[in-house]
Short mmCIF file of C-alpha atoms in Angstrom, two decimals:
data_model
loop_
_atom_site.label_atom_id
_atom_site.label_comp_id
_atom_site.label_asym_id
_atom_site.label_seq_id
_atom_site.Cartn_x
_atom_site.Cartn_y
_atom_site.Cartn_z
CA MET A 1 -49.97 37.33 -56.39
CA LYS A 2 -49.08 35.26 -53.98
CA THR A 3 -44.87 34.49 -54.28
CA PHE A 4 -44.55 30.44 -55.89
CA LEU A 5 -40.79 30.42 -54.81
CA SER A 6 -40.38 30.75 -51.58
CA LEU A 7 -43.84 29.46 -51.33
CA ILE A 8 -43.02 27.73 -48.20
CA PHE A 9 -41.88 30.83 -46.45
CA LEU A 10 -45.18 32.20 -46.78
CA ALA A 11 -47.08 28.88 -45.59
CA ALA A 12 -44.54 28.77 -42.82
CA GLY A 13 -46.22 32.42 -42.27
CA VAL A 14 -49.92 31.64 -41.21
CA THR A 15 -50.64 29.59 -38.19
CA ALA A 16 -51.37 27.05 -40.28
CA TYR A 17 -47.84 25.57 -39.85
CA ALA A 18 -47.45 23.93 -36.06
CA GLN A 19 -44.05 25.33 -34.65
CA LYS A 20 -41.37 23.29 -32.97
CA MET A 21 -39.72 25.93 -30.91
CA PRO A 22 -41.74 28.71 -29.75
CA VAL A 23 -40.37 32.23 -30.58
CA LYS A 24 -40.41 35.37 -29.19
CA SER A 25 -38.49 39.15 -30.53
CA ASP A 26 -37.75 42.23 -29.02
CA LYS A 27 -40.79 44.42 -28.36
CA GLY A 28 -41.70 47.76 -27.45
CA ALA A 29 -41.50 51.04 -29.70
CA VAL A 30 -39.12 50.70 -33.19
CA PRO A 31 -35.29 50.55 -31.85
CA LYS A 32 -32.77 53.33 -32.37
CA LEU A 33 -30.25 50.89 -32.81
CA LYS A 34 -28.57 51.26 -36.45
CA GLN A 35 -25.73 49.88 -38.11
CA LYS A 36 -24.44 51.31 -41.82
CA ALA A 37 -22.67 48.79 -43.55
CA PRO A 38 -18.73 49.34 -43.91
CA GLU A 39 -17.20 50.24 -47.28
CA ASN A 40 -16.34 46.65 -47.67
CA ALA A 41 -19.93 45.56 -46.89
CA LYS A 42 -18.97 42.56 -44.50
CA VAL A 43 -21.59 43.82 -42.56
CA LEU A 44 -25.48 44.23 -43.06
CA LYS A 45 -26.97 47.60 -42.74
CA THR A 46 -29.27 47.98 -40.02
CA ASP A 47 -32.06 50.74 -40.63
CA THR A 48 -36.11 51.61 -39.79
CA VAL A 49 -38.23 50.48 -42.80
CA TYR A 50 -41.86 52.39 -42.54
CA ILE A 51 -44.48 51.20 -44.64
CA THR A 52 -47.98 53.46 -44.85
CA GLY A 53 -50.59 53.22 -47.15
CA LYS A 54 -54.57 53.26 -47.53
CA VAL A 55 -57.23 50.37 -48.05
CA ALA A 56 -59.84 51.13 -49.59
CA ASN A 57 -63.71 50.13 -48.40
CA PHE A 58 -61.74 49.40 -45.21
CA ALA A 59 -65.44 49.82 -43.27
CA LYS A 60 -66.86 47.07 -44.97
CA TYR A 61 -64.53 44.75 -43.41
CA LYS A 62 -63.01 46.47 -40.59
CA ASP A 63 -65.25 44.32 -38.00
CA SER A 64 -63.25 41.06 -39.33
CA ALA A 65 -59.67 42.29 -40.25
CA ASN A 66 -58.63 45.81 -38.67
CA SER A 67 -54.67 45.55 -39.30
CA VAL A 68 -52.26 44.75 -41.34
CA GLN A 69 -49.28 42.96 -40.41
CA VAL A 70 -45.62 42.53 -41.36
CA ILE A 71 -44.03 38.58 -40.83
CA ILE A 72 -40.44 38.59 -41.16
CA ASN A 73 -38.34 35.55 -41.41
CA ASP A 74 -35.75 36.60 -39.09
CA LEU A 75 -32.26 35.70 -40.51
CA ALA A 76 -29.85 35.85 -36.42
CA PHE A 77 -32.30 33.97 -34.47
CA GLY A 78 -34.31 31.75 -37.05
CA GLN A 79 -37.91 32.48 -35.72
CA GLN A 80 -40.72 34.84 -37.06
CA LEU A 81 -41.57 38.32 -36.00
CA THR A 82 -44.91 40.05 -36.19
CA TYR A 83 -45.40 43.99 -36.87
CA ARG A 84 -48.91 44.90 -36.96
CA ALA A 85 -50.53 48.29 -37.81
CA LYS A 86 -54.11 49.16 -36.82
CA ILE A 87 -56.08 50.64 -39.67
CA LYS A 88 -57.39 54.00 -39.20
CA ASN A 89 -60.97 54.84 -39.86
CA ASP A 90 -60.17 56.71 -43.01
CA GLY A 91 -58.36 53.65 -44.11
CA THR A 92 -54.87 54.99 -43.53
CA TYR A 93 -51.80 53.12 -41.67
CA ARG A 94 -48.52 53.35 -40.82
CA LEU A 95 -46.04 50.73 -40.00
CA ALA A 96 -42.45 50.48 -38.86
CA PHE A 97 -39.47 48.16 -38.13
CA LEU A 98 -36.10 47.96 -37.69
CA LYS A 99 -34.84 45.50 -40.44
CA THR A 100 -31.20 44.29 -40.83
CA GLY A 101 -30.29 43.66 -44.89
CA PRO A 102 -32.71 44.07 -47.53
CA GLN A 103 -35.30 40.60 -47.61
CA ASP A 104 -38.48 39.45 -48.93
CA VAL A 105 -40.90 39.92 -45.49
CA MET A 106 -44.57 38.79 -45.49
CA PHE A 107 -47.60 41.48 -45.84
CA GLN A 108 -50.63 40.48 -44.36
CA TYR A 109 -54.52 42.03 -44.36
CA HIS A 110 -57.05 39.31 -43.50
CA GLU A 111 -56.41 35.74 -44.71
CA ASP A 112 -54.26 37.59 -47.68
CA LEU A 113 -50.77 37.20 -47.81
CA GLU A 114 -48.16 38.93 -50.30
CA ASN A 115 -44.57 38.69 -50.65
CA ILE A 116 -42.96 42.30 -50.62
CA LEU A 117 -39.16 43.07 -50.52
CA VAL A 118 -38.31 45.81 -47.87
CA ASN A 119 -35.15 47.36 -47.84
CA PRO A 120 -33.42 49.06 -44.70
CA GLY A 121 -33.78 53.35 -44.34
CA ASP A 122 -37.21 52.72 -47.10
CA HIS A 123 -40.65 54.27 -46.84
CA LEU A 124 -42.69 52.19 -49.17
CA GLN A 125 -46.40 52.86 -49.43
CA ILE A 126 -48.79 49.91 -50.16
CA ASP A 127 -52.61 50.77 -51.21
CA PHE A 128 -55.00 48.18 -51.71
CA ASP A 129 -58.39 47.23 -51.35
CA ALA A 130 -60.20 45.38 -48.87
CA ALA A 131 -62.23 43.27 -50.75
CA GLY A 132 -59.40 41.93 -52.50
CA MET A 133 -55.51 42.73 -51.93
CA GLU A 134 -53.87 40.35 -54.05
CA LYS A 135 -55.77 42.08 -57.47
CA SER A 136 -55.47 45.77 -56.26
CA LEU A 137 -52.06 45.92 -54.77
CA SER A 138 -50.34 49.42 -55.35
CA PHE A 139 -46.87 50.20 -54.64
CA SER A 140 -45.06 53.69 -54.43
CA GLY A 141 -42.32 55.44 -52.47
CA ALA A 142 -38.91 54.26 -52.38
CA GLY A 143 -38.91 50.17 -52.93
CA ALA A 144 -41.73 50.61 -55.57
CA THR A 145 -39.67 50.06 -58.13
CA MET A 146 -38.37 46.40 -56.78
CA ASN A 147 -41.42 45.02 -55.26
CA LYS A 148 -43.34 45.62 -59.52
CA ASP A 149 -40.51 43.97 -60.51
CA ARG A 150 -40.99 40.99 -58.56
CA TYR A 151 -44.46 40.79 -58.80
CA ASP A 152 -43.90 41.18 -62.99
CA PHE A 153 -41.21 38.57 -62.81
CA GLN A 154 -42.87 36.02 -60.98
CA LYS A 155 -46.06 36.29 -63.32
CA ALA A 156 -44.06 36.05 -65.80
CA MET A 157 -42.10 33.16 -64.81
CA VAL A 158 -45.20 30.94 -63.56
CA ASN A 159 -46.87 31.17 -67.32
CA ASP A 160 -43.68 30.53 -69.51
CA PRO A 161 -44.39 27.38 -71.57
CA GLY A 162 -40.93 26.18 -71.08
CA LEU A 163 -41.32 26.41 -67.38
CA GLY A 164 -44.29 24.05 -67.24
CA TYR A 165 -46.44 25.96 -64.38
CA LYS A 166 -49.24 26.60 -67.12
CA GLY A 167 -50.41 29.97 -65.02
CA ASN A 168 -50.84 27.82 -61.64
CA ASN A 169 -48.81 29.53 -58.50
CA PHE A 170 -48.83 26.12 -56.96
CA ALA A 171 -48.01 24.04 -59.50
CA ARG A 172 -43.78 24.28 -59.09
CA PHE A 173 -44.43 23.62 -54.74
CA MET A 174 -46.42 20.60 -55.96
CA GLN A 175 -43.98 19.26 -58.80
CA ALA A 176 -41.59 19.51 -55.87
CA SER A 177 -43.59 17.68 -53.26
CA LYS A 178 -44.07 14.36 -56.15
CA SER A 179 -40.60 14.31 -56.60
CA GLU A 180 -39.64 14.49 -53.06
CA GLU A 181 -41.79 11.64 -52.35
CA LYS A 182 -41.97 9.24 -55.39
CA ASN A 183 -37.68 9.99 -56.38
CA GLY A 184 -34.63 8.28 -54.96
CA PRO A 185 -31.55 10.62 -53.88
CA GLU A 186 -30.12 10.94 -57.02
CA GLU A 187 -33.22 11.18 -59.57
CA HIS A 188 -34.91 13.67 -56.97
CA LYS A 189 -31.21 15.60 -57.12
CA LYS A 190 -31.17 15.64 -61.09
CA PHE A 191 -34.90 16.71 -61.30
CA LEU A 192 -33.80 19.54 -58.96
CA ALA A 193 -30.35 20.62 -60.41
CA ASP A 194 -32.19 20.68 -63.82
CA ARG A 195 -35.26 22.94 -62.30
CA TYR A 196 -32.65 25.30 -61.30
CA ALA A 197 -30.76 25.25 -64.69
CA ARG A 198 -34.12 25.91 -66.53
CA GLU A 199 -35.06 29.05 -64.05
CA THR A 200 -31.88 30.08 -64.15
CA VAL A 201 -32.15 30.44 -67.79
CA PHE A 202 -35.18 32.15 -67.47
CA LEU A 203 -34.00 34.57 -65.41
CA ASN A 204 -30.90 35.52 -67.16
CA ASP A 205 -32.84 36.49 -70.03
CA TYR A 206 -35.37 38.53 -68.19
CA ILE A 207 -32.95 40.31 -67.26
CA LYS A 208 -31.43 41.18 -70.36
CA LYS A 209 -34.61 41.96 -71.88
CA HIS A 210 -35.66 44.50 -69.02
CA LYS A 211 -34.71 47.16 -67.40
CA LEU A 212 -34.64 46.13 -63.76
CA ASP A 213 -34.02 47.64 -59.95
CA PRO A 214 -30.56 45.82 -59.02
CA ILE A 215 -31.75 44.93 -55.51
CA PHE A 216 -34.70 42.45 -57.37
CA ILE A 217 -31.73 40.77 -59.24
CA GLY A 218 -29.75 40.63 -56.20
CA TRP A 219 -32.83 38.50 -55.03
CA ALA A 220 -34.09 36.56 -57.80
CA LYS A 221 -30.88 34.87 -58.24
CA ALA A 222 -30.55 34.22 -54.43
CA ASP A 223 -33.77 32.95 -54.08
CA LEU A 224 -33.66 30.38 -57.24
CA LYS A 225 -29.77 29.50 -55.42
CA TYR A 226 -31.55 28.84 -52.12
CA ASP A 227 -34.46 27.25 -52.68
CA TYR A 228 -32.48 24.75 -54.73
CA PHE A 229 -30.14 24.08 -51.70
CA ASP A 230 -32.97 24.10 -48.95
CA GLN A 231 -35.05 21.47 -50.87
CA LEU A 232 -32.02 19.83 -51.44
CA LEU A 233 -31.40 19.24 -47.50
CA ARG A 234 -35.05 19.23 -46.92
CA TYR A 235 -35.68 15.89 -49.03
CA VAL A 236 -33.42 13.67 -46.48
CA TRP A 237 -35.91 13.77 -43.75
CA MET A 238 -39.23 14.98 -46.18
CA HIS A 239 -38.78 11.43 -47.95
CA PRO A 240 -38.55 9.55 -45.09
CA SER A 241 -41.53 11.21 -43.60
CA LYS A 242 -43.56 10.56 -46.95
CA THR A 243 -43.01 6.98 -47.58
CA GLY A 244 -43.18 5.79 -44.17
CA GLN A 245 -39.53 4.94 -43.90
CA SER A 246 -36.88 5.27 -41.24
CA SER A 247 -35.04 8.42 -41.16
CA LYS A 248 -32.18 5.93 -40.05
CA ASP A 249 -32.54 3.42 -42.14
CA PHE A 250 -32.62 6.16 -45.58
CA LYS A 251 -29.70 6.42 -46.58
CA ILE A 252 -27.76 9.19 -49.09
CA PRO A 253 -24.58 9.21 -51.08
CA ALA A 254 -21.94 11.39 -50.07
CA SER A 255 -22.27 12.64 -53.65
CA TYR A 256 -25.67 14.05 -53.18
CA TYR A 257 -24.64 16.65 -51.44
CA SER A 258 -21.46 17.66 -54.01
CA ALA A 259 -23.52 21.38 -55.15
CA ILE A 260 -23.54 22.03 -51.45
CA ASP A 261 -20.19 21.64 -50.48
CA SER A 262 -18.77 23.17 -53.69
CA ALA A 263 -20.95 26.18 -52.75
CA ASN A 264 -20.24 29.72 -51.16
CA ILE A 265 -22.82 30.00 -48.57
CA ASN A 266 -21.16 32.72 -46.73
CA GLU A 267 -22.52 35.97 -49.46
CA LEU A 268 -23.90 38.30 -47.85
CA SER A 269 -26.01 39.11 -50.71
CA GLY A 270 -27.78 35.50 -49.91
CA SER A 271 -29.31 36.74 -47.14
CA ILE A 272 -31.76 38.92 -49.08
CA SER A 273 -33.78 35.92 -49.85
CA SER A 274 -35.45 33.96 -47.14
CA ASN A 275 -34.79 30.63 -48.70
CA TYR A 276 -30.99 31.80 -46.92
CA GLY A 277 -32.09 31.32 -43.82
CA SER A 278 -34.41 28.23 -44.41
CA PHE A 279 -31.26 27.03 -46.26
CA LEU A 280 -28.95 27.30 -43.07
CA HIS A 281 -31.65 25.96 -40.89
CA GLU A 282 -31.13 22.46 -42.60
CA TYR A 283 -27.54 23.22 -43.31
CA GLN A 284 -27.29 23.19 -39.28
CA ARG A 285 -28.43 19.04 -39.54
CA TYR A 286 -26.07 18.16 -42.13
CA PHE A 287 -22.67 19.96 -40.65
CA TYR A 288 -22.94 18.59 -37.38
CA LYS A 289 -24.51 15.30 -38.48
CA LYS A 290 -21.08 15.31 -40.79
CA TYR A 291 -18.95 16.13 -38.33
CA LEU A 292 -20.01 14.75 -34.99
CA GLY A 293 -21.87 11.72 -36.26
CA GLU A 294 -25.91 10.86 -35.82
CA LYS A 295 -26.30 12.03 -32.55
CA TRP A 296 -24.74 15.55 -33.34
CA GLY A 297 -23.10 14.96 -29.88
CA ASN A 298 -23.54 17.73 -27.08
CA GLY A 299 -24.43 21.45 -27.10
CA ASP A 300 -20.82 21.88 -25.62
CA ASP A 301 -19.59 19.86 -28.86
CA ARG A 302 -21.65 21.65 -31.16
CA MET A 303 -19.95 24.99 -30.02
CA ALA A 304 -16.93 23.94 -29.80
CA LEU A 305 -17.20 22.86 -33.63
CA LEU A 306 -18.59 26.07 -34.25
CA PHE A 307 -15.92 28.02 -33.03
CA LYS A 308 -13.36 26.59 -35.09
CA GLN A 309 -15.44 27.33 -38.59
CA GLN A 310 -13.73 30.71 -40.60
CA ALA A 311 -15.62 33.50 -40.37
CA GLY A 312 -18.80 34.55 -42.11
CA LEU A 313 -22.55 34.72 -42.13
CA SER A 314 -23.39 31.66 -42.21
CA LYS A 315 -21.12 30.95 -38.57
CA ASP A 316 -22.82 34.22 -37.55
CA VAL A 317 -26.27 32.83 -38.58
CA ILE A 318 -26.06 29.10 -36.66
CA LEU A 319 -24.18 30.61 -33.20
CA SER A 320 -27.13 33.37 -33.05
CA HIS A 321 -29.61 30.33 -33.66
CA THR A 322 -28.27 28.50 -30.79
CA LEU A 323 -27.57 31.12 -28.28
CA HIS A 324 -31.61 31.98 -29.11
CA ASP A 325 -32.74 28.86 -28.46
CA TRP A 326 -30.54 28.54 -25.09
CA VAL A 327 -31.82 31.34 -24.04
CA GLN A 328 -35.82 30.72 -25.12
CA ASN A 329 -35.26 27.50 -22.52
CA ARG A 330 -33.77 29.47 -19.86
CA ARG A 331 -30.36 27.65 -19.97
CA PHE A 332 -28.55 30.97 -18.57
CA ASP A 333 -25.90 29.51 -16.88
CA GLN A 334 -24.27 28.26 -20.15
CA VAL A 335 -25.47 31.51 -22.10
CA LYS A 336 -23.23 33.23 -19.45
CA ALA A 337 -20.09 31.06 -20.12
CA ILE A 338 -20.07 31.09 -23.54
CA ILE A 339 -21.67 34.89 -24.71
CA ASP A 340 -18.35 36.56 -24.73
CA LYS A 341 -16.59 34.29 -26.96
CA TYR A 342 -20.01 34.03 -29.10
CA LYS A 343 -19.21 37.64 -29.44
CA GLU A 344 -15.66 37.53 -30.54
CA ASN A 345 -16.52 34.99 -33.05
CA THR A 346 -19.52 36.63 -34.68
CA VAL A 347 -19.15 39.63 -37.33
CA GLN A 348 -23.02 41.01 -38.01
CA PRO A 349 -22.61 43.70 -35.21
CA THR A 350 -26.63 43.25 -34.77
CA PHE A 351 -26.71 39.96 -34.53
CA LYS A 352 -24.69 40.55 -31.05
CA ALA A 353 -26.89 43.55 -29.97
CA ARG A 354 -29.89 41.66 -30.43
CA LEU A 355 -28.62 38.90 -28.49
CA ALA A 356 -27.12 40.41 -25.94
CA ARG A 357 -30.37 42.53 -25.25
CA MET A 358 -32.87 39.35 -25.51
CA TYR A 359 -30.37 37.60 -22.99
CA GLN A 360 -30.49 40.52 -20.42
CA ASP A 361 -33.73 41.22 -20.50
CA GLU A 362 -34.70 37.60 -20.04
CA VAL A 363 -32.81 37.48 -16.77
CA ASP A 364 -33.80 40.73 -15.71
CA LYS A 365 -37.29 39.35 -16.05
CA LEU A 366 -36.60 36.29 -14.61
CA ASN A 367 -34.69 37.72 -11.31
CA ASN A 368 -36.83 40.73 -10.75
CA TYR A 369 -40.70 38.22 -11.42
CA ASN A 370 -41.43 39.07 -7.74
CA ALA A 371 -40.51 42.62 -7.81
CA ALA A 372 -43.33 44.78 -6.80
CA THR A 373 -42.00 47.21 -9.51
CA VAL A 374 -43.05 44.16 -11.94
CA ALA A 375 -46.55 43.53 -10.09
CA GLN A 376 -47.15 47.03 -10.64
CA SER A 377 -46.14 47.02 -14.23
CA ALA A 378 -48.20 44.44 -15.31
CA THR A 379 -51.19 46.00 -14.51
CA ILE A 380 -50.83 49.27 -16.76
CA LEU A 381 -52.39 48.68 -20.07
CA LYS A 382 -50.09 50.16 -22.94
CA THR A 383 -51.41 48.73 -26.19
CA ASP A 384 -54.86 47.06 -27.01
CA ALA A 385 -53.34 43.88 -27.22
CA ASP A 386 -52.89 43.89 -23.53
CA SER A 387 -56.24 45.56 -22.96
CA ILE A 388 -57.52 41.94 -25.12
CA PHE A 389 -55.19 39.74 -22.76
CA ASN A 390 -55.98 41.81 -19.54
CA ASN A 391 -60.04 40.76 -20.56
CA ILE A 392 -59.32 37.44 -21.27
CA ILE A 393 -57.29 36.33 -17.67
CA THR A 394 -58.94 39.09 -15.22
CA LYS A 395 -61.70 36.67 -14.48
CA TYR A 396 -59.20 34.12 -13.40
CA LYS A 397 -57.15 36.03 -10.99
CA GLY A 398 -56.14 34.35 -7.25
CA LYS A 399 -55.73 31.17 -9.98
CA ALA A 400 -53.02 30.47 -12.18
CA VAL A 401 -53.49 29.89 -15.88
CA TYR A 402 -52.47 27.76 -18.58
CA ILE A 403 -53.42 28.99 -21.57
CA ASP A 404 -53.67 26.48 -24.74
CA LEU A 405 -53.98 28.66 -28.07
CA TRP A 406 -55.52 26.02 -30.85
CA ALA A 407 -57.52 25.72 -34.34
CA THR A 408 -59.80 23.07 -35.20
CA TRP A 409 -57.24 22.74 -38.30
CA CYS A 410 -54.45 22.34 -36.54
CA GLY A 411 -53.07 18.54 -36.41
CA PRO A 412 -50.26 19.09 -33.28
CA CYS A 413 -52.54 21.06 -31.23
CA ILE A 414 -55.13 17.96 -31.41
CA GLY A 415 -52.31 16.32 -30.69
CA GLU A 416 -51.55 17.70 -27.59
CA MET A 417 -55.01 17.45 -25.75
CA PRO A 418 -55.24 13.90 -24.44
CA GLY A 419 -52.09 15.20 -22.38
CA SER A 420 -53.73 18.37 -21.38
CA LYS A 421 -57.05 16.22 -20.16
CA GLU A 422 -54.75 14.09 -18.02
CA LEU A 423 -53.06 17.32 -17.05
CA ALA A 424 -56.20 18.97 -16.02
CA GLY A 425 -57.28 15.55 -14.69
CA LYS A 426 -53.74 15.32 -12.32
CA LEU A 427 -54.64 18.92 -11.08
CA LYS A 428 -58.32 19.02 -10.59
CA GLY A 429 -59.19 21.03 -7.19
CA LYS A 430 -55.86 23.04 -7.33
CA ASP A 431 -55.52 26.99 -7.80
CA ILE A 432 -55.11 26.67 -11.94
CA VAL A 433 -57.10 27.01 -14.92
CA PHE A 434 -56.90 25.32 -17.99
CA LEU A 435 -57.95 27.95 -20.77
CA TYR A 436 -58.45 26.53 -24.54
CA VAL A 437 -58.04 29.76 -26.68
CA CYS A 438 -59.45 28.86 -30.21
CA VAL A 439 -57.99 31.00 -33.06
CA GLU A 440 -58.83 31.29 -36.81
CA SER A 441 -61.67 28.88 -37.06
CA GLU A 442 -65.42 28.44 -37.60
CA GLU A 443 -67.73 29.00 -34.74
CA LYS A 444 -69.48 26.06 -35.45
CA LYS A 445 -66.47 23.96 -35.83
CA TRP A 446 -65.46 24.97 -32.78
CA LYS A 447 -68.42 24.09 -30.55
CA THR A 448 -68.13 20.69 -32.08
CA MET A 449 -64.70 20.18 -31.35
CA VAL A 450 -64.89 21.18 -27.64
CA LYS A 451 -67.27 18.24 -27.30
CA GLU A 452 -65.32 16.00 -29.09
CA LEU A 453 -62.49 16.85 -27.82
CA GLY A 454 -63.58 16.28 -24.36
CA ILE A 455 -62.66 19.87 -23.16
CA ASP A 456 -66.22 21.16 -22.61
CA GLY A 457 -65.31 20.83 -18.87
CA GLY A 458 -62.54 23.17 -19.26
CA GLU A 459 -62.97 27.29 -19.96
CA ASN A 460 -62.97 27.39 -23.63
CA LEU A 461 -62.55 30.65 -25.87
CA LEU A 462 -63.35 31.40 -29.85
CA LEU A 463 -61.20 34.47 -30.45
CA THR A 464 -62.06 37.23 -32.86
CA ASN A 465 -59.37 37.82 -35.80
CA ASN A 466 -58.87 40.96 -34.97
CA ASP A 467 -57.83 40.15 -31.15
CA TYR A 468 -55.86 37.14 -32.20
CA LYS A 469 -53.47 39.24 -34.23
CA ALA A 470 -52.86 41.68 -31.61
CA LEU A 471 -51.82 38.72 -29.28
CA CYS A 472 -49.46 37.53 -32.39
CA GLU A 473 -47.91 40.63 -32.44
CA LYS A 474 -47.40 41.64 -27.95
CA PHE A 475 -46.33 37.50 -27.73
CA GLN A 476 -44.90 37.28 -31.28
CA ILE A 477 -47.15 34.43 -32.11
CA SER A 478 -46.18 32.64 -35.49
CA GLY A 479 -47.50 29.18 -34.85
CA ILE A 480 -49.77 26.71 -33.06
CA PRO A 481 -49.82 25.11 -30.72
CA ARG A 482 -48.79 27.85 -28.39
CA TYR A 483 -48.94 28.16 -24.68
CA LEU A 484 -48.92 30.33 -21.65
CA LEU A 485 -48.60 30.26 -18.17
CA VAL A 486 -50.01 33.22 -16.03
CA ASP A 487 -49.52 33.04 -12.27
CA LYS A 488 -52.58 34.00 -9.82
CA GLY A 489 -52.03 37.50 -9.91
CA GLY A 490 -52.44 37.65 -13.38
CA ARG A 491 -48.60 37.90 -14.68
CA VAL A 492 -47.39 36.33 -17.43
CA PHE A 493 -44.75 33.37 -15.75
CA ASN A 494 -43.70 32.37 -19.66
CA GLU A 495 -44.63 32.89 -22.35
CA ASN A 496 -43.54 30.25 -24.33
CA ALA A 497 -44.50 27.75 -21.35
CA GLN A 498 -43.54 24.32 -22.78
CA ARG A 499 -46.49 21.69 -24.05
CA PRO A 500 -48.24 19.37 -22.08
CA SER A 501 -46.67 16.47 -23.52
CA GLU A 502 -43.12 17.91 -22.56
CA SER A 503 -42.13 17.30 -18.73
CA GLY A 504 -40.85 20.39 -17.82
CA LEU A 505 -44.55 21.89 -17.65
CA MET A 506 -45.30 20.36 -14.48
CA GLU A 507 -42.28 21.81 -12.48
CA ASP A 508 -43.66 25.76 -13.67
CA ILE A 509 -47.25 24.65 -12.65
CA GLU A 510 -45.79 23.53 -9.29
CA LYS A 511 -43.82 26.66 -8.85
CA LEU A 512 -46.96 28.85 -9.28
CA LEU A 513 -49.22 27.05 -7.48
CA ALA A 514 -46.60 27.47 -4.69
CA ALA A 515 -46.39 30.67 -4.75
CA ARG A 516 -48.84 33.14 -2.16
#
């Protein structure tokens, strides 16, 4: 059963949601970094999670879906991490990844997406039938009980007459969406507060009547709480977006935020729900606006404000998000100037270690870009994803390649096409190829849209589902549109390249064109 308490995150796990900021993560084998929580539990435990299982009837479906994926809403950097395991011919698979703190994550096979709970150090087995994962999921091993509890609870909740969801997994989401559009601030606040109260009563009663795994109980409480807070803050920009109002003219009374202002948002127990990370993403907007004004100040102002805050998980997360974004945008001088102070102000050791490692990796990558060792390493094919990507770009050796990952149903992707066509026109005759790689789309619709969008004069490719899943892990693709820049030698210059509508793209392209 698809989780409806965390529906926003389920939706964000698939590429139907276009991303605002491209993402990437630590790559390679399962890292050896470990951090056990001390007795006072101020530090989230980090350890490897192992998921194994067997897929029944896999042979019938392997041509369209040959792997399973785990998608994590990463608390430290506010990105989505994708881990993939190819399924063997006998239907078995094995997946391992490093995880900080227990959390709900998304488990995906083909188009089926399920929410599961994982705990650092657990060995969880998930078996299912390729013909339909949702109705055939079977859990065993460490973590099985909490996942069975989660499944049973959500089934009971969606079918409870008093809550009014009438067995419809999407009813809860639709009710909130309607209130978000139709109601004013105080009415929407009351709607959310009343729902939170009813669901909390239901949860407490359910806990009394059932013998439940304590990790599940912690997750259920946190999931309700931070869904409530997240929805409160999303309304601030979602309501004017849905009603056509100017967000600047839409006024929210200070009393609207009373529940959030009085809450403890630093509890480690909250991080078990992905709603906690989503809430903190929204909370940043509120926090900066409250203390720095409508324009939030500049980056230095925000950092200075954050450093003054009391130590805690929310501070760690927001600081880490900010520096991660700076590294992604290659603002290395700013990161260098502040990284030591970041380490002093951050409690979670895993956050600090990952940020420092990512920063150094990106600096080294840029500094060594023209080194012979880098050029040699680009030709070594280590995984099936490397082979897939090499096959895509090999015919364009000697030319730079701007890769546009898009889909026929993706509005933001289509919205960028006019700018892409214009840029391609300006660069006509230059040593650069615009390669439009369509994903998760039907062939007939793809061919039609290529003509309608006027990109039939460029290079076009429809990627298979299996190949796309492989590239999702290689480049940590969690949303489209997504763009990559490849140099004349076939090396990836920027796997998070700017969009056609962004001014910095031409500068990067000119660098590649100038290179010999």
